[in-house]
Coordinates of C-alpha atoms in Angstrom, one line a residue:
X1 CA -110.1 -26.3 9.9
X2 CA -108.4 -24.1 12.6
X3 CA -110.8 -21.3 14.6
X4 CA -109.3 -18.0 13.8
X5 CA -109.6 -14.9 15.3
X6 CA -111.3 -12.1 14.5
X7 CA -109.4 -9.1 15.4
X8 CA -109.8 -5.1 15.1
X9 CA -106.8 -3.1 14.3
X10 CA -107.1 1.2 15.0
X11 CA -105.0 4.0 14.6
X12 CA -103.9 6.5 16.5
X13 CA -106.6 7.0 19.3
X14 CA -105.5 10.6 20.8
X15 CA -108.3 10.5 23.5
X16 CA -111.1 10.1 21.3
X17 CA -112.4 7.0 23.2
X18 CA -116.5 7.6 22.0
X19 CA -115.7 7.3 18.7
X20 CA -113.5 4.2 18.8
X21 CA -115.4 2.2 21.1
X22 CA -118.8 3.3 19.3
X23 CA -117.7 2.3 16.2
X24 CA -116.4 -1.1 17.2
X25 CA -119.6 -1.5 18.9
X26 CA -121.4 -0.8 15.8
X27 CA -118.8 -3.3 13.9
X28 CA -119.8 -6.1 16.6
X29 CA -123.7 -5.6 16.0
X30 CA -123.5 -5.8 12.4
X31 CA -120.6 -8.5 11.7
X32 CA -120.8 -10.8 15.4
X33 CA -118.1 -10.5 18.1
X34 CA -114.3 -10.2 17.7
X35 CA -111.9 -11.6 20.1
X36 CA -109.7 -8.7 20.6
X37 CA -109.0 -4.9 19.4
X38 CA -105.8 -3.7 18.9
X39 CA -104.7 -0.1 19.0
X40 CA -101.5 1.3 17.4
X41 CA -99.9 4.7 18.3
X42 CA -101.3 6.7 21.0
X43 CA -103.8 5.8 22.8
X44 CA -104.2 9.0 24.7
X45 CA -104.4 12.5 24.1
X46 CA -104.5 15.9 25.3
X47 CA -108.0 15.6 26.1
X48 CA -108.7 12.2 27.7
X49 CA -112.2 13.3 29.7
X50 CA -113.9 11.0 27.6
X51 CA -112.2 8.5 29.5
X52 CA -114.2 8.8 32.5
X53 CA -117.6 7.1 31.8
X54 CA -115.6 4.0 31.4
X55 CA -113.6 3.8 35.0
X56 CA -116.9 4.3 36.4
X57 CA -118.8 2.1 34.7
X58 CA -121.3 4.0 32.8
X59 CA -120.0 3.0 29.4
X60 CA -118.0 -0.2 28.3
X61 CA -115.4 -1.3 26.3
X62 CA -117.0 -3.9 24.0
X63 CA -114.1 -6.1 22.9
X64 CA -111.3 -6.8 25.1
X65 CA -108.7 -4.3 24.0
X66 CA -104.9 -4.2 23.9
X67 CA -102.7 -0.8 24.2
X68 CA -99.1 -0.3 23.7
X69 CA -96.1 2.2 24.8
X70 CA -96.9 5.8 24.3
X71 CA -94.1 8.1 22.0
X72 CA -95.4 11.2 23.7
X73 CA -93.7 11.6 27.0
X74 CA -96.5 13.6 28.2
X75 CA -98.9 11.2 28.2
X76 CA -96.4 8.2 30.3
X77 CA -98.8 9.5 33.7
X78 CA -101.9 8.1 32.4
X79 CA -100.4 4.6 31.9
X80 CA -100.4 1.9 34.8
X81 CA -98.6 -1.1 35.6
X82 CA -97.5 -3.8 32.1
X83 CA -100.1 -6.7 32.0
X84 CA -102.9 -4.0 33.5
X85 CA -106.0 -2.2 33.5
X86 CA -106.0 1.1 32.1
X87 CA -109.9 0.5 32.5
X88 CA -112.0 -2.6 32.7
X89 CA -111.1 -4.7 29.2
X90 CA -108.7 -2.3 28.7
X91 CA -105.2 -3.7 29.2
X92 CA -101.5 -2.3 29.1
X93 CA -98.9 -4.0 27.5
X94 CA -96.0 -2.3 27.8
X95 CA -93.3 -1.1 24.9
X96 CA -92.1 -4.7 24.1
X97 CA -92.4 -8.0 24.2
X98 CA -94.6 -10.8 22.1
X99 CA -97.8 -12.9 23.2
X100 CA -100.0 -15.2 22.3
X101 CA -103.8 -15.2 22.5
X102 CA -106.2 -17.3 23.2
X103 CA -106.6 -18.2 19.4
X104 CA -102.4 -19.1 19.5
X105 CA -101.8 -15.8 17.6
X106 CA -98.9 -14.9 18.0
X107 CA -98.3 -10.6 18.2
X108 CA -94.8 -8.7 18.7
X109 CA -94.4 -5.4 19.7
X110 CA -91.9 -2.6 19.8
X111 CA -93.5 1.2 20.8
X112 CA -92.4 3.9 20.8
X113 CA -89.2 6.2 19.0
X114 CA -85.8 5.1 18.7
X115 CA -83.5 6.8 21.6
X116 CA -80.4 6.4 18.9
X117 CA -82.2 8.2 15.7
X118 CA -84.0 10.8 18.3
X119 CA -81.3 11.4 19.8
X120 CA -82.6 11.2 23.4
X121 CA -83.5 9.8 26.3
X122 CA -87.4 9.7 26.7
X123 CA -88.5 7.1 29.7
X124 CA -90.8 4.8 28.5
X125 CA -91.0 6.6 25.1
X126 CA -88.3 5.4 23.3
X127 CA -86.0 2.0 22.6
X128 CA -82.8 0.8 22.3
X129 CA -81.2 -1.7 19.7
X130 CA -81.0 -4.3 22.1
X131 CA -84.8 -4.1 22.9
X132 CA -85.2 -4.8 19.2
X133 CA -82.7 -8.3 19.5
X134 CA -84.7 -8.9 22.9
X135 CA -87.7 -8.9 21.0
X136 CA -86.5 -11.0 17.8
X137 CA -84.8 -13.8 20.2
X138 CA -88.5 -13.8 22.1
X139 CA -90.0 -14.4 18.7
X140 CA -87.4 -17.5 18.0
X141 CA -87.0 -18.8 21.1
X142 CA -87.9 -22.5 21.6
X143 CA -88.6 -22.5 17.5
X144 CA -86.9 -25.5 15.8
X145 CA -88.7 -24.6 12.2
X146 CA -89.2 -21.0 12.4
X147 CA -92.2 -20.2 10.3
X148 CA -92.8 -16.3 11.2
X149 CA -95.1 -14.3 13.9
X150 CA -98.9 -13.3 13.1
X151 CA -98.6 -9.7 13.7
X152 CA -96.1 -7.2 14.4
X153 CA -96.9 -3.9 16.1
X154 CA -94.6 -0.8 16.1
X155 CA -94.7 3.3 16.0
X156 CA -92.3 4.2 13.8
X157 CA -92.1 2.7 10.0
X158 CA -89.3 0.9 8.4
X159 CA -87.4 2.4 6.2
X160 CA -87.6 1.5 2.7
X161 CA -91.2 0.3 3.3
X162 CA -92.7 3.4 1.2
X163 CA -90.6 1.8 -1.7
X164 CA -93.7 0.9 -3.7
X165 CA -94.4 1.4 -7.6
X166 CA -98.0 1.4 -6.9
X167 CA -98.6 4.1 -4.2
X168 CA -96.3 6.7 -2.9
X169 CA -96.2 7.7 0.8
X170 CA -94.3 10.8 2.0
X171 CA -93.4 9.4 5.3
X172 CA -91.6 12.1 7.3
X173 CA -87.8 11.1 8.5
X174 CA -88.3 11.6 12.1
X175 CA -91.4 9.0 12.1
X176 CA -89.1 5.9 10.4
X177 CA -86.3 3.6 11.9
X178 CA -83.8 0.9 9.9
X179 CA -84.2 -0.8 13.4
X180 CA -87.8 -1.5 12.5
X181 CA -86.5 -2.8 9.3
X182 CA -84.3 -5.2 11.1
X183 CA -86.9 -6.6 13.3
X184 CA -89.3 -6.7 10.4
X185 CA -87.0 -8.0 7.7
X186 CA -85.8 -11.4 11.0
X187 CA -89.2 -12.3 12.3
X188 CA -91.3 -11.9 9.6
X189 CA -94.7 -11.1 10.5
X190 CA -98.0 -11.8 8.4
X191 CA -99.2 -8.5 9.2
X192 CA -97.2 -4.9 10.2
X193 CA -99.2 -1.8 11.3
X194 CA -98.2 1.1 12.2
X195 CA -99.6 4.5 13.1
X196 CA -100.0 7.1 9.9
X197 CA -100.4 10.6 11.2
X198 CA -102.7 11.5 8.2
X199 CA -103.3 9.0 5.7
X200 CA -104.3 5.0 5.5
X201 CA -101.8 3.4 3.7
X202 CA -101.9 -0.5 2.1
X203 CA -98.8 -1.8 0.5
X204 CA -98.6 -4.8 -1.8
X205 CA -97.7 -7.6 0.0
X206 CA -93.9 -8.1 0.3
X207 CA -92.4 -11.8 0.0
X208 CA -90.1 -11.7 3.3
X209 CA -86.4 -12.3 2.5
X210 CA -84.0 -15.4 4.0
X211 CA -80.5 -15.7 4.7
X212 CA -80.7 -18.4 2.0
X213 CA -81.2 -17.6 -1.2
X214 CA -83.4 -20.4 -2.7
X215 CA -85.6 -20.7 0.5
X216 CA -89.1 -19.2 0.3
X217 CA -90.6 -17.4 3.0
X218 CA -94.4 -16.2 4.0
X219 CA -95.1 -12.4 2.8
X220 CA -96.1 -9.4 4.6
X221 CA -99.3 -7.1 4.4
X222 CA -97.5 -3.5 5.4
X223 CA -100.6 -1.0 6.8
X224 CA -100.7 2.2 8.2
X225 CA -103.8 3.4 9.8
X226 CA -105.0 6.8 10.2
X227 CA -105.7 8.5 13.2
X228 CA -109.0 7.6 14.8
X229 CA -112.1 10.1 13.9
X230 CA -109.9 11.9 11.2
X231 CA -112.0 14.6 9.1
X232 CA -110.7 13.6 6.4
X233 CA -112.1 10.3 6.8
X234 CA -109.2 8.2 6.0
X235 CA -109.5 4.8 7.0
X236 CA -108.7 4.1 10.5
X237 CA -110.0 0.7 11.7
X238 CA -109.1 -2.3 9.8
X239 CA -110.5 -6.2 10.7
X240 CA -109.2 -9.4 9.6
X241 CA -109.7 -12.7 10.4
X242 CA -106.4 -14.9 11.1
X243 CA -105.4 -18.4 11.3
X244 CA -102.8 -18.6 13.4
X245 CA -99.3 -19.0 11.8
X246 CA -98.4 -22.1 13.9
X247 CA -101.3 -24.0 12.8
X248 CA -101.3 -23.2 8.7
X249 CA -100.2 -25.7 6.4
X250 CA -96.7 -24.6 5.0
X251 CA -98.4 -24.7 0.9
X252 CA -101.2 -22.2 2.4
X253 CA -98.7 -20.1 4.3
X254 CA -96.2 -19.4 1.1
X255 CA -98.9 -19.0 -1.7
X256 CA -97.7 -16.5 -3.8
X257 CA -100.1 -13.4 -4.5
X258 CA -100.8 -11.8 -7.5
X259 CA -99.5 -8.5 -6.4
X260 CA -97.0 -9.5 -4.0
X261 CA -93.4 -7.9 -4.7
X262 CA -89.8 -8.3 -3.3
X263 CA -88.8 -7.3 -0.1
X264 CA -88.2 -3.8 0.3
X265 CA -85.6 -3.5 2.8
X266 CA -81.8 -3.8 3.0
X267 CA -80.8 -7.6 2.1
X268 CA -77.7 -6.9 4.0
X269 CA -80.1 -6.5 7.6
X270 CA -80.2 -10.0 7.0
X271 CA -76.7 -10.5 7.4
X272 CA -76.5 -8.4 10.8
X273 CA -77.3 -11.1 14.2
X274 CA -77.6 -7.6 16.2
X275 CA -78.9 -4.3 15.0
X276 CA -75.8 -2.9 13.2
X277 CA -73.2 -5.6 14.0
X278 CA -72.6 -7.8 10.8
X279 CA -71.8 -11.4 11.8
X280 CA -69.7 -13.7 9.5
X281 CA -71.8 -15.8 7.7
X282 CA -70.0 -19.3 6.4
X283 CA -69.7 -20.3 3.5
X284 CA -73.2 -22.4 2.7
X285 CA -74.8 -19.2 3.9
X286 CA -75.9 -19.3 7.3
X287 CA -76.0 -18.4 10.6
X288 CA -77.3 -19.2 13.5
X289 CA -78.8 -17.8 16.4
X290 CA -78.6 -19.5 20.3
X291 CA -82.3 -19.6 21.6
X292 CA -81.9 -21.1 24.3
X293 CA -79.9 -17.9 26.3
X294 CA -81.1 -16.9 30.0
X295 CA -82.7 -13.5 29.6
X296 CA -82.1 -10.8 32.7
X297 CA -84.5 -8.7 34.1
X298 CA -85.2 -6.7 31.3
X299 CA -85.1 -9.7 28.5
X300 CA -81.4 -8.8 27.3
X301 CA -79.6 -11.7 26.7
X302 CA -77.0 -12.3 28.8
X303 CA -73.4 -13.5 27.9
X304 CA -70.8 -15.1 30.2
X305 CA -67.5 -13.8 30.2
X306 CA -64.9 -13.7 27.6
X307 CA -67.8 -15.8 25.6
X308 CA -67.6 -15.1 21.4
X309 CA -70.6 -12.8 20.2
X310 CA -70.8 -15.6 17.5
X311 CA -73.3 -18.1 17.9
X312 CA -72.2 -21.7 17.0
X313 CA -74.3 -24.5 15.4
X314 CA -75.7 -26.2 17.6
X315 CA -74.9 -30.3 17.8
X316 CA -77.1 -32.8 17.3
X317 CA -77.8 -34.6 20.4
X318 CA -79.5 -38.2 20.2
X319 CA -80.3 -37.7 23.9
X320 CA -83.2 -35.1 22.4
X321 CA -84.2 -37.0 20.0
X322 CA -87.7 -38.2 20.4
X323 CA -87.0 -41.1 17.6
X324 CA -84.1 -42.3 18.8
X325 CA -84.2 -45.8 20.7
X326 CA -81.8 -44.8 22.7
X327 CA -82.9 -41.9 23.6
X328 CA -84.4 -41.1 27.4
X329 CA -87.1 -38.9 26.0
X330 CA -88.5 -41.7 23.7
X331 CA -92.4 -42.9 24.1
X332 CA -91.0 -46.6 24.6
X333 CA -94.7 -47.4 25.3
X334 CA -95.7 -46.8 21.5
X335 CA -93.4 -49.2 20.0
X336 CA -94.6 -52.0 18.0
X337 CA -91.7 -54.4 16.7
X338 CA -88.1 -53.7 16.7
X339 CA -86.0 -55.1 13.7
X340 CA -82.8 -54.9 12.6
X341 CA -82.4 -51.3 10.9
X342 CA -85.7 -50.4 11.4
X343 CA -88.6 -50.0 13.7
X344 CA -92.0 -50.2 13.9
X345 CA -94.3 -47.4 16.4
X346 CA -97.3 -45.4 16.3
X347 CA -96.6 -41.6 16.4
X348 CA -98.0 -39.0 19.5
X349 CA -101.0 -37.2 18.1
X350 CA -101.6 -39.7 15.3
X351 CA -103.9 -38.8 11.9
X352 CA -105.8 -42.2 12.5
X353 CA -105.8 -45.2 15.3
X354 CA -103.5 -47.2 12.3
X355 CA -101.5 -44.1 11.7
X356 CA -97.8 -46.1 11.9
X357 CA -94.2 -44.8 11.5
X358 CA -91.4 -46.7 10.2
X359 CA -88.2 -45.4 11.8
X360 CA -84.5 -46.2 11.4
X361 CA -82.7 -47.6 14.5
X362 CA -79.6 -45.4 13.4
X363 CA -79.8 -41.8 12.8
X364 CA -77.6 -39.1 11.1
X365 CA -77.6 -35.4 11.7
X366 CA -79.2 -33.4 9.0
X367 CA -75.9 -32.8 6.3
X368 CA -75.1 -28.9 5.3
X369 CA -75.9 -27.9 2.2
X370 CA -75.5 -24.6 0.1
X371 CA -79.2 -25.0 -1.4
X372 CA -81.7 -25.3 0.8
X373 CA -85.8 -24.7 1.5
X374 CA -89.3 -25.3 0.8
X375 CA -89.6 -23.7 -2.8
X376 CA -86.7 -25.7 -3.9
X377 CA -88.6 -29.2 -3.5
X378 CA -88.0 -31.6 -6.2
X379 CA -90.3 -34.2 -5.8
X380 CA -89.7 -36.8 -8.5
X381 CA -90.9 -40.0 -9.8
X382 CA -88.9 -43.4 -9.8
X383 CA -88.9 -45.5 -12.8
X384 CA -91.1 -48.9 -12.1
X385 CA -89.3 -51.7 -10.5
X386 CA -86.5 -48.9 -9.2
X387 CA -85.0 -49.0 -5.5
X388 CA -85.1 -46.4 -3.6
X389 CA -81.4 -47.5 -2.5
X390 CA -80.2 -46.3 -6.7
X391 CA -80.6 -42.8 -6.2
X392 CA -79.4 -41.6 -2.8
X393 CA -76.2 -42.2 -1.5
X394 CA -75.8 -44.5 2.1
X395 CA -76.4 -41.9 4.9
X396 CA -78.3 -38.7 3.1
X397 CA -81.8 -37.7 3.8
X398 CA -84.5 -38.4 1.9
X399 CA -87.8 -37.9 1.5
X400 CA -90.1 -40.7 -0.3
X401 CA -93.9 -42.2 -0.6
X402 CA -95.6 -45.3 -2.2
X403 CA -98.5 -44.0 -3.7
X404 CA -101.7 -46.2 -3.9
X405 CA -101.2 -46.3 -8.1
X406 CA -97.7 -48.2 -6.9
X407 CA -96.0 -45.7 -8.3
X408 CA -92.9 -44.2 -6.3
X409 CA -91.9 -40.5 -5.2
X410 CA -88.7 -39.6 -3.6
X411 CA -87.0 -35.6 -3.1
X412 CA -83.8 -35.4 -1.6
X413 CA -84.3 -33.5 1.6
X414 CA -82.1 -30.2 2.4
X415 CA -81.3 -28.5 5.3
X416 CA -84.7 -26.6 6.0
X417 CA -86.6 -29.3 4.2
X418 CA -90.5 -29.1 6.4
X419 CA -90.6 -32.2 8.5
X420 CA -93.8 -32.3 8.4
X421 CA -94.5 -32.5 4.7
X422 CA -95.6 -36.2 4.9
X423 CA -98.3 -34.9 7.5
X424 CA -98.8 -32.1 5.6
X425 CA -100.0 -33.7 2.1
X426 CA -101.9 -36.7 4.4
X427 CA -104.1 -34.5 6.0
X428 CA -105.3 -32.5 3.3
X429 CA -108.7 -32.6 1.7
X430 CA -108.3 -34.4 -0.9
X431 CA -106.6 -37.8 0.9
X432 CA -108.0 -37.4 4.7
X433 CA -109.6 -34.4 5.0
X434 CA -108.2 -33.5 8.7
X435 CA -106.2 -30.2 8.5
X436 CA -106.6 -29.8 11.8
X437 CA -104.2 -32.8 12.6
X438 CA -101.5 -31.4 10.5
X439 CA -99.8 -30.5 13.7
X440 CA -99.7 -33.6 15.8
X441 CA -99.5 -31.3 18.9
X442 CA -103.3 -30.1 18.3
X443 CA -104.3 -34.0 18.4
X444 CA -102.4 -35.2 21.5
X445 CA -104.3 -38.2 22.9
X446 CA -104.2 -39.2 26.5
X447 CA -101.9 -42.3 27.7
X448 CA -104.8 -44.6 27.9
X449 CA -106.1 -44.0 24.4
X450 CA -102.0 -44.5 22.9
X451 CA -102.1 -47.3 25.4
X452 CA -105.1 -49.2 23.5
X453 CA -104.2 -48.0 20.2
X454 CA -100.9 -50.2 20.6
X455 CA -102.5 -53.0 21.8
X456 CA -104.5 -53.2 18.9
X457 CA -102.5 -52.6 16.7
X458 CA -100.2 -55.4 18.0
X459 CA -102.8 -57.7 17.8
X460 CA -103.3 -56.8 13.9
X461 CA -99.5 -56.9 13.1
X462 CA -99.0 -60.2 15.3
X463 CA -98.9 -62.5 12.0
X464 CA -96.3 -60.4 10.8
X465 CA -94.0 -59.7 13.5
X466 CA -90.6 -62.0 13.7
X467 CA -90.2 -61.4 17.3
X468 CA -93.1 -63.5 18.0
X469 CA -92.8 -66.9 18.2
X470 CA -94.6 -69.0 16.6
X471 CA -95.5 -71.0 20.0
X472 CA -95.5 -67.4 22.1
X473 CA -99.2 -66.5 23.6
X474 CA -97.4 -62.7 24.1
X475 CA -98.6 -59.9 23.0
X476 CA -95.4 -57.6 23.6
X477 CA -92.7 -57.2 21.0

């Protein structure tokens, strides 16, 4: 299994620096370190005295802690520089952005209060719509199979989040923002805390909505946290322990709850590419965004001139493709045997040293279809002595195993169909028992070890392989 991270989530802090930092101490001695703490809200207050036992050193931070934009613009002196030291193990993020950790969780973030909705102006204190696009396209950039970020940071709530038949929460006007909902409702993060100004607050977990309606997404746990050192002694730290989104299997990651309910924002956010602005969608029921746009200074995305706001589908290029024979970007050195319509190579980051893949020489572009996603998988089972080749047309994708029993399982793949399914069910318990090869990119080997793999493995298949001649002493295909 994947390491996760332990990490420490607080409320408000308001200057009271003792109390946090004691009590996460406290947490650490009785439940082992954590990697990092993050703190929601203010972090400082009108009193921040307390603060000055830790610039000189006479108390420490105990766990490397993480601080965001301030929505008070009295307190923008006390902050420094983004990707500083407020104090030692005490570092500045800024109002936006994402990053990863050390642990490859991934955490967004958008501070402060909405300049439209307040009405105002307030440097460093408040955001515009575009800083919530800027921080959606950071989220997808480079993301071929989007699966969702780890945690999402913000000050002010989305609206429709108090929607919930099992707890109502009175959350003031002024402190909510249907741009939160938009970024919410388009990256879909695991976890989403926010600041409460009184009470801790736990929704039911929300299944996250998609622009397609029969594709199933991860689900959301919705927290507020109360303000640090609250008399009232509402909850204010909260610790979890995460795997990190990128390295979950896809069954783990959309397991349905018990308790889970629908998504409680607007369906038609979904619809808007920019906060506000609806976008046509065609008619199978998507859109698309571009992710691999230049960003400017301040992560805006640019546009050339005269360009349509409308992103097109982008075209499949064999050039990219890492399977395609033809290809410049294919790992020529891993290739077995080369047929007719097929052939034969071992795959980067394999399961096992025999771990073989069985490509097609000619390759099609994944077809449109209006259905489409993960919980629409029907995996089915082919009557004995059936072909493959009687129950999917010339040219469509396909999905489909020999199983040890010899019986035969095929699903006809759609758009958003995972391509690492295959992987997915292989490395499980119950066949290999190596989750942590499920993503071939946490199993890279060097170019030595693919290099003796291959040779091998050629000299295992040689009986087999055509290209050989019968009076060849070559090992090469």
């Amino acid at each position: 299994m994947c390491d996760k991270q332990k990490t420490l989530i607080c409320g408000d802090v308001n200057g009271n620096f003792n109390a946090l930092f004691s009590r996460v101490e406290s947490i650490v001695k009785k439940s082992g370190p954590f990697d990092v703490l993050i703190c929601v809200g203010n972090f400082f207050g009108d009193d921040n005295s307390q603060l000055d036992a830790y610039k000189m050193g006479t108390r420490k931070v105990p766990v490397t802690t993480y601080v965001f934009g301030p929505s008070n613009e009295n307190h923008v002196q006390y902050y420094c520089e983004e990707g500083s030291e407020i104090i030692p193990n005490v570092i500045y993020m800024g109002k936006r952005g994402i990053f990863t950790t050390s642990s490859d969780v991934k955490i967004a973030y958008l501070t402060g209060l909405s300049r439209r909705e307040l009405g105002k102006d307030v440097p460093m204190c408040t955001f515009e719509p575009s800083d919530c696009s800027a921080v959606r396209d950071a989220c997808l950039r480079g993301q071929s199979e989007y699966r969702g970020v780890d945690i999402l940071i913000t000050t002010l709530w989305p609206v429709g989040i108090e929607q919930d038949d099992c707890q109502k929460m009175n959350v003031k006007k002024e402190c909510t923002s249907d741009l939160i909902s938009w970024l919410a409702i388009h990256i879909k993060p695991r976890y989403h805390f926010v600041p409460s100004t009184d009470k801790y607050y736990e929704r039911q977990p929300y299944r996250n909505q998609s622009i397609h309606q029969d594709y199933r997404e991860c689900a959301t746990r919705f927290i507020g946290l109360a303000p640090v050192g609250n008399k009232v002694k509402e909850k204010w730290i909260y610790a979890c322990s995460l795997q990190p989104i990128s390295k979950m299997r896809m069954t783990d990651l959309l397991q349905a709850t018990t308790d889970e309910t629908m998504c409680p924002y607007d369906p038609e956010l979904m619809k808007q590419h920019q906060p506000g602005k609806v976008v046509k969608v065609s008619g199978n029921g998507q859109f698309f965004y571009n992710l691999d746009a230049a960003d400017d200074d301040q992560g805006k995305r640019k546009r050339k001139g005269g360009e349509n706001p409308e992103r097109k589908r982008k075209e499949f290029d064999p050039d990219t493709c890492w399977f395609c024979l033809s290809s410049p970007t294919v790992e020529k050195h891993l290739v077995i045997c080369v047929g007719t319509h097929c052939y034969l190579a071992l795959p980067k980051g394999p399961l096992t040293p025999y771990h073989v893949l069985i490509l097609p020489i000619a390759h099609h572009q994944a077809a449109s279809k209006d259905e489409a996603g993960i919980n629409s998988i029907q995996i089915e089972v082919l009557p004995p002595y059936a072909d493959i080749a009687q129950v999917v047309l010339p040219g469509s994708p396909y999905f489909h195993a020999e199983l040890p029993s010899g019986d035969q399982i095929f699903a006809k793949t759609k758009q958003y169909f995972p391509l690492q399914f295959g992987r997915d069910v292989l490395s499980s318990p119950p066949i290999l028992n190596c989750e942590d090869k499920a993503d071939w990119r946490q199993c890279l080997i060097s170019r030595e070890e693919e290099d003796a793999h291959v040779a091998t493995f050629r000299r295992m298949f040689r009986p087999f392989d055509f290209n050989v001649g019968e009076d060849s002493d070559s090992d090469s295909s």
